[in-house]
Amino acid sequence: DELGEEDKTTVSRARKIEQFLGQNFYVAEKFTGRPGSYVPADETIEAFTRICDGVYDEIPEQAFSGIG
């Protein structure tokens, strides 16, 4: 089944959110080789809202990996 444009947009945003919420944890640093990061809650909420609102629709999904 082919998705309509609106559904494709929803899926794209959901995939960005999934990547975004994969924050690099300090406790996993020795296993992943990626340094842990801390993002204040207000910044996380703001970015999450912007993703949902389509502000970042033109940015590739991979750019959101581990930044939230």
mmCIF file of C-alpha atoms in Angstrom:
data_model
loop_
_atom_site.group_PDB
_atom_site.id
_atom_site.type_symbol
_atom_site.label_atom_id
_atom_site.label_comp_id
_atom_site.label_asym_id
_atom_site.label_seq_id
_atom_site.Cartn_x
_atom_site.Cartn_y
_atom_site.Cartn_z
ATOM 1 C CA ASP A 1 0.000 0.000 0.000
ATOM 2 C CA GLU A 2 1.247 3.444 -0.907
ATOM 3 C CA LEU A 3 0.980 6.154 1.727
ATOM 4 C CA GLY A 4 -0.542 9.513 0.938
ATOM 5 C CA GLU A 5 1.568 12.673 1.251
ATOM 6 C CA GLU A 6 0.158 13.540 4.681
ATOM 7 C CA ASP A 7 0.937 10.055 5.988
ATOM 8 C CA LYS A 8 4.453 10.201 4.528
ATOM 9 C CA THR A 9 5.025 13.472 6.364
ATOM 10 C CA THR A 10 3.742 11.963 9.613
ATOM 11 C CA VAL A 11 6.016 8.928 9.248
ATOM 12 C CA SER A 12 9.015 11.127 8.445
ATOM 13 C CA ARG A 13 8.443 13.268 11.534
ATOM 14 C CA ALA A 14 7.933 10.185 13.706
ATOM 15 C CA ARG A 15 11.228 8.723 12.494
ATOM 16 C CA LYS A 16 12.996 12.011 13.282
ATOM 17 C CA ILE A 17 11.503 11.982 16.775
ATOM 18 C CA GLU A 18 12.642 8.389 17.256
ATOM 19 C CA GLN A 19 16.198 9.376 16.284
ATOM 20 C CA PHE A 20 16.034 12.562 18.341
ATOM 21 C CA LEU A 21 15.005 10.772 21.522
ATOM 22 C CA GLY A 22 17.976 8.410 21.304
ATOM 23 C CA GLN A 23 20.100 10.626 23.550
ATOM 24 C CA ASN A 24 23.686 9.566 24.224
ATOM 25 C CA PHE A 25 23.759 8.355 27.821
ATOM 26 C CA TYR A 26 26.798 8.808 30.050
ATOM 27 C CA VAL A 27 26.475 5.236 31.378
ATOM 28 C CA ALA A 28 26.614 3.799 27.845
ATOM 29 C CA GLU A 29 29.679 5.792 26.812
ATOM 30 C CA LYS A 30 32.165 2.949 27.304
ATOM 31 C CA PHE A 31 29.991 0.589 25.243
ATOM 32 C CA THR A 32 29.013 2.916 22.400
ATOM 33 C CA GLY A 33 32.145 5.031 22.155
ATOM 34 C CA ARG A 34 29.892 8.087 21.976
ATOM 35 C CA PRO A 35 30.211 10.666 24.747
ATOM 36 C CA GLY A 36 27.164 11.198 26.939
ATOM 37 C CA SER A 37 25.176 14.385 26.570
ATOM 38 C CA TYR A 38 22.767 16.407 28.672
ATOM 39 C CA VAL A 39 19.967 18.410 27.114
ATOM 40 C CA PRO A 40 17.772 20.552 29.388
ATOM 41 C CA ALA A 41 14.092 19.582 29.376
ATOM 42 C CA ASP A 42 12.937 22.928 27.980
ATOM 43 C CA GLU A 43 15.262 22.576 24.967
ATOM 44 C CA THR A 44 14.082 19.007 24.383
ATOM 45 C CA ILE A 45 10.430 20.072 24.484
ATOM 46 C CA GLU A 46 11.071 23.004 22.138
ATOM 47 C CA ALA A 47 12.898 20.841 19.597
ATOM 48 C CA PHE A 48 10.266 18.084 19.857
ATOM 49 C CA THR A 49 7.534 20.651 19.169
ATOM 50 C CA ARG A 50 9.436 22.023 16.176
ATOM 51 C CA ILE A 51 9.796 18.522 14.713
ATOM 52 C CA CYS A 52 6.051 17.919 15.142
ATOM 53 C CA ASP A 53 5.234 21.303 13.596
ATOM 54 C CA GLY A 54 7.329 20.577 10.500
ATOM 55 C CA VAL A 55 10.002 23.200 11.076
ATOM 56 C CA TYR A 56 12.693 20.598 10.310
ATOM 57 C CA ASP A 57 10.926 18.724 7.497
ATOM 58 C CA GLU A 58 13.775 19.470 5.050
ATOM 59 C CA ILE A 59 16.481 18.111 7.385
ATOM 60 C CA PRO A 60 17.367 14.421 6.908
ATOM 61 C CA GLU A 61 16.361 11.938 9.606
ATOM 62 C CA GLN A 62 19.980 10.943 10.277
ATOM 63 C CA ALA A 63 20.785 14.472 11.455
ATOM 64 C CA PHE A 64 18.603 13.889 14.530
ATOM 65 C CA SER A 65 20.454 10.828 15.805
ATOM 66 C CA GLY A 66 21.474 11.170 19.439
ATOM 67 C CA ILE A 67 20.953 14.909 19.805
ATOM 68 C CA GLY A 68 17.866 14.962 22.033
#
